[in-house]
PDB file of C-alpha atoms in Angstrom:
ATOM      1  CA  MET A   1      10.469 -10.066  30.226  1.00 55.00           C
ATOM      2  CA  ALA A   2      10.642  -6.405  28.517  1.00 63.00           C
ATOM      3  CA  SER A   3      10.787  -3.640  31.424  1.00 72.00           C
ATOM      4  CA  LEU A   4       8.225  -0.519  30.804  1.00 66.00           C
ATOM      5  CA  ALA A   5      10.516   1.627  29.197  1.00 65.00           C
ATOM      6  CA  ASP A   6      11.559  -0.875  26.848  1.00 70.00           C
ATOM      7  CA  ARG A   7       7.733  -1.460  26.197  1.00 70.00           C
ATOM      8  CA  MET A   8       6.850   2.553  26.325  1.00 68.00           C
ATOM      9  CA  ARG A   9       9.745   3.160  23.530  1.00 73.00           C
ATOM     10  CA  GLY A  10       8.671   0.164  21.549  1.00 72.00           C
ATOM     11  CA  ASN A  11       5.215   2.171  21.491  1.00 82.00           C
ATOM     12  CA  GLY A  12       6.634   5.904  20.956  1.00 83.00           C
ATOM     13  CA  ARG A  13       8.368   3.806  17.910  1.00 83.00           C
ATOM     14  CA  ILE A  14       4.920   2.798  16.727  1.00 87.00           C
ATOM     15  CA  ALA A  15       3.152   5.815  17.697  1.00 88.00           C
ATOM     16  CA  ALA A  16       5.736   8.512  15.729  1.00 89.00           C
ATOM     17  CA  GLY A  17       4.908   5.537  12.547  1.00 86.00           C
ATOM     18  CA  LEU A  18       1.789   5.964  12.509  1.00 89.00           C
ATOM     19  CA  LEU A  19       1.841   9.910  12.666  1.00 93.00           C
ATOM     20  CA  LEU A  20       4.302  10.083  10.115  1.00 92.00           C
ATOM     21  CA  ASN A  21       1.663   8.002   7.491  1.00 89.00           C
ATOM     22  CA  LEU A  22      -0.720   9.938   8.631  1.00 90.00           C
ATOM     23  CA  LEU A  23       1.227  13.200   7.716  1.00 93.00           C
ATOM     24  CA  VAL A  24       2.442  11.648   4.951  1.00 91.00           C
ATOM     25  CA  SER A  25      -1.155  10.497   3.650  1.00 89.00           C
ATOM     26  CA  ILE A  26      -2.446  13.906   4.087  1.00 91.00           C
ATOM     27  CA  CYS A  27       0.602  15.820   2.220  1.00 92.00           C
ATOM     28  CA  ILE A  28       0.110  13.356  -0.565  1.00 90.00           C
ATOM     29  CA  VAL A  29      -4.053  14.312  -0.978  1.00 89.00           C
ATOM     30  CA  PHE A  30      -3.141  17.927  -1.010  1.00 91.00           C
ATOM     31  CA  LEU A  31      -0.040  17.651  -3.683  1.00 91.00           C
ATOM     32  CA  ASN A  32      -1.792  14.924  -5.630  1.00 89.00           C
ATOM     33  CA  LYS A  33      -5.521  18.230  -5.331  1.00 90.00           C
ATOM     34  CA  TRP A  34      -3.065  20.481  -6.108  1.00 91.00           C
ATOM     35  CA  ILE A  35      -1.371  19.124  -9.187  1.00 89.00           C
ATOM     36  CA  TYR A  36      -5.114  18.584 -10.591  1.00 86.00           C
ATOM     37  CA  VAL A  37      -6.247  21.996 -10.057  1.00 87.00           C
ATOM     38  CA  HIS A  38      -3.431  23.812 -11.068  1.00 90.00           C
ATOM     39  CA  HIS A  39      -1.264  22.259 -13.567  1.00 88.00           C
ATOM     40  CA  GLY A  40      -4.177  19.905 -14.947  1.00 84.00           C
ATOM     41  CA  PHE A  41      -1.696  16.559 -14.812  1.00 82.00           C
ATOM     42  CA  PRO A  42      -3.535  14.047 -16.656  1.00 87.00           C
ATOM     43  CA  ASN A  43      -5.085  11.575 -14.312  1.00 81.00           C
ATOM     44  CA  MET A  44      -3.082   7.993 -16.007  1.00 84.00           C
ATOM     45  CA  SER A  45       0.222   9.685 -15.670  1.00 88.00           C
ATOM     46  CA  LEU A  46       0.053  10.842 -11.950  1.00 85.00           C
ATOM     47  CA  THR A  47      -1.397   6.900 -11.536  1.00 84.00           C
ATOM     48  CA  LEU A  48       1.641   5.751 -13.329  1.00 89.00           C
ATOM     49  CA  VAL A  49       3.934   8.121 -10.474  1.00 89.00           C
ATOM     50  CA  HIS A  50       2.714   6.428  -8.022  1.00 85.00           C
ATOM     51  CA  PHE A  51       3.177   3.124  -8.962  1.00 88.00           C
ATOM     52  CA  VAL A  52       6.490   4.075  -9.508  1.00 93.00           C
ATOM     53  CA  VAL A  53       6.697   4.995  -6.292  1.00 91.00           C
ATOM     54  CA  THR A  54       4.810   1.992  -4.366  1.00 88.00           C
ATOM     55  CA  TRP A  55       7.488   0.106  -6.862  1.00 92.00           C
ATOM     56  CA  LEU A  56      10.567   2.067  -5.569  1.00 95.00           C
ATOM     57  CA  GLY A  57       9.254   1.834  -2.119  1.00 91.00           C
ATOM     58  CA  LEU A  58       8.369  -2.224  -1.606  1.00 90.00           C
ATOM     59  CA  TYR A  59      11.898  -2.762  -3.591  1.00 93.00           C
ATOM     60  CA  ILE A  60      14.124  -0.087  -0.879  1.00 94.00           C
ATOM     61  CA  CYS A  61      12.174  -2.078   1.838  1.00 90.00           C
ATOM     62  CA  GLN A  62      12.644  -5.751   0.763  1.00 92.00           C
ATOM     63  CA  LYS A  63      16.394  -4.591  -0.004  1.00 94.00           C
ATOM     64  CA  LEU A  64      16.389  -3.843   3.581  1.00 93.00           C
ATOM     65  CA  ASP A  65      14.815  -6.431   4.941  1.00 91.00           C
ATOM     66  CA  ILE A  66      12.107  -4.874   6.292  1.00 87.00           C
ATOM     67  CA  PHE A  67       9.699  -7.796   5.358  1.00 84.00           C
ATOM     68  CA  ALA A  68      10.117 -10.318   2.696  1.00 84.00           C
ATOM     69  CA  PRO A  69       8.442 -11.273  -0.261  1.00 85.00           C
ATOM     70  CA  LYS A  70       5.560 -13.777  -0.620  1.00 85.00           C
ATOM     71  CA  SER A  71       3.944 -16.432  -3.591  1.00 87.00           C
ATOM     72  CA  LEU A  72       0.763 -16.691  -4.488  1.00 86.00           C
ATOM     73  CA  PRO A  73      -0.996 -18.853  -6.559  1.00 90.00           C
ATOM     74  CA  PRO A  74      -1.809 -16.770 -10.239  1.00 91.00           C
ATOM     75  CA  SER A  75      -5.017 -16.562  -9.588  1.00 87.00           C
ATOM     76  CA  LYS A  76      -5.069 -14.639  -6.613  1.00 86.00           C
ATOM     77  CA  LEU A  77      -2.393 -12.572  -7.580  1.00 89.00           C
ATOM     78  CA  LEU A  78      -4.504 -11.715 -10.429  1.00 91.00           C
ATOM     79  CA  LEU A  79      -7.240 -10.890  -8.250  1.00 90.00           C
ATOM     80  CA  LEU A  80      -4.943  -8.669  -5.745  1.00 89.00           C
ATOM     81  CA  ALA A  81      -3.134  -6.282  -8.703  1.00 89.00           C
ATOM     82  CA  LEU A  82      -6.461  -5.829 -10.244  1.00 91.00           C
ATOM     83  CA  SER A  83      -8.242  -5.540  -7.011  1.00 91.00           C
ATOM     84  CA  PHE A  84      -4.740  -2.256  -6.293  1.00 88.00           C
ATOM     85  CA  CYS A  85      -4.754  -1.098  -9.697  1.00 88.00           C
ATOM     86  CA  GLY A  86      -8.744  -0.515  -9.710  1.00 91.00           C
ATOM     87  CA  PHE A  87      -8.368   1.309  -5.871  1.00 89.00           C
ATOM     88  CA  VAL A  88      -5.583   3.521  -6.605  1.00 88.00           C
ATOM     89  CA  VAL A  89      -6.944   4.236 -10.835  1.00 90.00           C
ATOM     90  CA  PHE A  90     -10.463   5.361  -9.330  1.00 94.00           C
ATOM     91  CA  THR A  91      -8.938   7.082  -6.242  1.00 92.00           C
ATOM     92  CA  ASN A  92      -7.836   9.109  -7.735  1.00 90.00           C
ATOM     93  CA  LEU A  93     -10.067   9.428 -10.244  1.00 92.00           C
ATOM     94  CA  SER A  94     -12.644  10.448  -7.339  1.00 93.00           C
ATOM     95  CA  LEU A  95      -9.681  13.225  -6.097  1.00 91.00           C
ATOM     96  CA  GLN A  96      -9.439  14.478  -9.512  1.00 91.00           C
ATOM     97  CA  ASN A  97     -13.738  15.180  -9.385  1.00 91.00           C
ATOM     98  CA  ASN A  98     -14.054  15.159  -5.465  1.00 90.00           C
ATOM     99  CA  THR A  99     -13.570  18.675  -3.026  1.00 88.00           C
ATOM    100  CA  ILE A 100     -10.476  17.174  -0.711  1.00 89.00           C
ATOM    101  CA  GLY A 101     -13.806  16.792   2.251  1.00 86.00           C
ATOM    102  CA  THR A 102     -15.575  14.521  -0.054  1.00 88.00           C
ATOM    103  CA  TYR A 103     -12.711  12.294  -1.010  1.00 90.00           C
ATOM    104  CA  GLN A 104     -11.765  11.769   2.318  1.00 89.00           C
ATOM    105  CA  LEU A 105     -15.025  11.144   4.163  1.00 88.00           C
ATOM    106  CA  ALA A 106     -16.406   8.736   1.029  1.00 90.00           C
ATOM    107  CA  LYS A 107     -13.033   6.614   2.113  1.00 91.00           C
ATOM    108  CA  ALA A 108     -14.568   6.033   5.256  1.00 92.00           C
ATOM    109  CA  MET A 109     -17.356   4.184   3.986  1.00 94.00           C
ATOM    110  CA  THR A 110     -14.364   1.983   2.656  1.00 94.00           C
ATOM    111  CA  THR A 111     -15.073  -0.166   6.560  1.00 93.00           C
ATOM    112  CA  PRO A 112     -18.852  -0.648   5.945  1.00 94.00           C
ATOM    113  CA  VAL A 113     -18.316  -1.809   2.475  1.00 95.00           C
ATOM    114  CA  ILE A 114     -15.562  -4.234   3.869  1.00 95.00           C
ATOM    115  CA  ILE A 115     -17.891  -5.890   6.530  1.00 95.00           C
ATOM    116  CA  VAL A 116     -20.615  -6.237   3.529  1.00 94.00           C
ATOM    117  CA  ILE A 117     -18.083  -8.074   1.747  1.00 94.00           C
ATOM    118  CA  GLN A 118     -17.211  -9.864   4.214  1.00 95.00           C
ATOM    119  CA  THR A 119     -21.008 -11.242   5.805  1.00 94.00           C
ATOM    120  CA  LEU A 120     -22.556 -11.689   1.745  1.00 94.00           C
ATOM    121  CA  CYS A 121     -19.638 -13.670   0.677  1.00 92.00           C
ATOM    122  CA  TYR A 122     -17.975 -15.218   4.106  1.00 92.00           C
ATOM    123  CA  LYS A 123     -20.859 -15.670   5.946  1.00 93.00           C
ATOM    124  CA  LYS A 124     -18.405 -13.614   8.804  1.00 94.00           C
ATOM    125  CA  THR A 125     -20.513 -12.539  11.254  1.00 94.00           C
ATOM    126  CA  PHE A 126     -20.599  -8.696  13.497  1.00 94.00           C
ATOM    127  CA  SER A 127     -21.315  -7.910  16.645  1.00 95.00           C
ATOM    128  CA  THR A 128     -24.507  -5.715  16.889  1.00 94.00           C
ATOM    129  CA  LYS A 129     -22.066  -2.790  18.639  1.00 94.00           C
ATOM    130  CA  ILE A 130     -19.880  -3.434  15.335  1.00 93.00           C
ATOM    131  CA  GLN A 131     -23.168  -3.326  13.026  1.00 93.00           C
ATOM    132  CA  LEU A 132     -24.304   0.278  15.200  1.00 94.00           C
ATOM    133  CA  THR A 133     -20.837   2.244  13.936  1.00 93.00           C
ATOM    134  CA  LEU A 134     -22.029   1.257  10.863  1.00 93.00           C
ATOM    135  CA  ILE A 135     -25.039   4.089  10.843  1.00 94.00           C
ATOM    136  CA  PRO A 136     -23.375   6.969  12.451  1.00 93.00           C
ATOM    137  CA  ILE A 137     -20.443   6.750   9.423  1.00 92.00           C
ATOM    138  CA  THR A 138     -22.843   6.262   6.627  1.00 92.00           C
ATOM    139  CA  LEU A 139     -25.390   9.138   7.128  1.00 92.00           C
ATOM    140  CA  GLY A 140     -22.043  11.260   7.733  1.00 89.00           C
ATOM    141  CA  VAL A 141     -21.263  10.242   4.340  1.00 87.00           C
ATOM    142  CA  ILE A 142     -24.703  10.765   2.807  1.00 86.00           C
ATOM    143  CA  LEU A 143     -24.988  13.858   4.561  1.00 86.00           C
ATOM    144  CA  ASN A 144     -22.147  15.119   3.220  1.00 82.00           C
ATOM    145  CA  SER A 145     -22.608  13.689  -0.194  1.00 77.00           C
ATOM    146  CA  TYR A 146     -26.440  15.480  -0.351  1.00 77.00           C
ATOM    147  CA  TYR A 147     -25.209  18.957   1.191  1.00 80.00           C
ATOM    148  CA  ASP A 148     -21.978  19.218  -0.514  1.00 74.00           C
ATOM    149  CA  VAL A 149     -22.111  22.477  -2.549  1.00 70.00           C
ATOM    150  CA  LYS A 150     -19.214  21.367  -5.083  1.00 77.00           C
ATOM    151  CA  PHE A 151     -21.965  18.010  -5.976  1.00 77.00           C
ATOM    152  CA  ASN A 152     -20.282  16.290  -8.906  1.00 86.00           C
ATOM    153  CA  PHE A 153     -21.909  13.059  -9.875  1.00 89.00           C
ATOM    154  CA  LEU A 154     -18.718  11.491 -12.308  1.00 94.00           C
ATOM    155  CA  GLY A 155     -16.856  11.936  -9.097  1.00 91.00           C
ATOM    156  CA  MET A 156     -19.322  10.245  -6.697  1.00 90.00           C
ATOM    157  CA  VAL A 157     -19.611   7.747  -8.828  1.00 94.00           C
ATOM    158  CA  PHE A 158     -15.329   7.635  -9.157  1.00 95.00           C
ATOM    159  CA  ALA A 159     -15.798   7.538  -4.939  1.00 94.00           C
ATOM    160  CA  ALA A 160     -18.014   4.374  -5.064  1.00 94.00           C
ATOM    161  CA  LEU A 161     -16.306   2.585  -6.836  1.00 96.00           C
ATOM    162  CA  GLY A 162     -12.733   3.988  -5.738  1.00 95.00           C
ATOM    163  CA  VAL A 163     -14.807   2.361  -2.299  1.00 95.00           C
ATOM    164  CA  LEU A 164     -15.801  -1.058  -4.109  1.00 95.00           C
ATOM    165  CA  VAL A 165     -12.769  -2.063  -5.057  1.00 95.00           C
ATOM    166  CA  THR A 166     -10.742  -0.732  -2.459  1.00 94.00           C
ATOM    167  CA  SER A 167     -12.417  -2.682  -0.244  1.00 95.00           C
ATOM    168  CA  LEU A 168     -12.253  -5.827  -2.510  1.00 93.00           C
ATOM    169  CA  TYR A 169      -8.314  -4.965  -2.180  1.00 91.00           C
ATOM    170  CA  GLN A 170      -8.467  -5.401   1.345  1.00 91.00           C
ATOM    171  CA  VAL A 171     -10.703  -8.264   1.598  1.00 91.00           C
ATOM    172  CA  VAL A 172      -8.388 -10.285  -0.828  1.00 86.00           C
ATOM    173  CA  GLY A 173      -5.126  -9.113   0.211  1.00 79.00           C
ATOM    174  CA  ASN A 174      -6.488 -10.521   3.850  1.00 75.00           C
TER     175      ASN A 174
END
């Protein structure tokens, strides 16, 4: 049985990994927005860069035995690949057309949409407590969108599509 010190060390690594992931994610969002605003970098080019860097990262992780690839039936692989592509493209378009705050807040709708998809398509049920947590999330996003001083209808369309496709990607990937 692992000692308390070993468990604390393990939990510390997990916490450090999560913190690093959070900080890197924030830096990527700000860097992407800066590239859009100051250099007018084309969205498709930035999307290509994201795909290349993702592939490189996954390749390195595979070579370091961090994970092992698994096989999927072609139909499930196609749906997963298309939803991943849509998730990257639409979230990049959302970032390009919205403020960073609106972009980040719109992503908060992913959890409610995942729950709706799982409820409607997979007949999964959720407790009342979980369902009630969706109310403040949804109201917060709606209020932010309504009162956003830089409201952009096209940006909100891209944000909604990004949330929908990201939610599908999360459901299909599990």
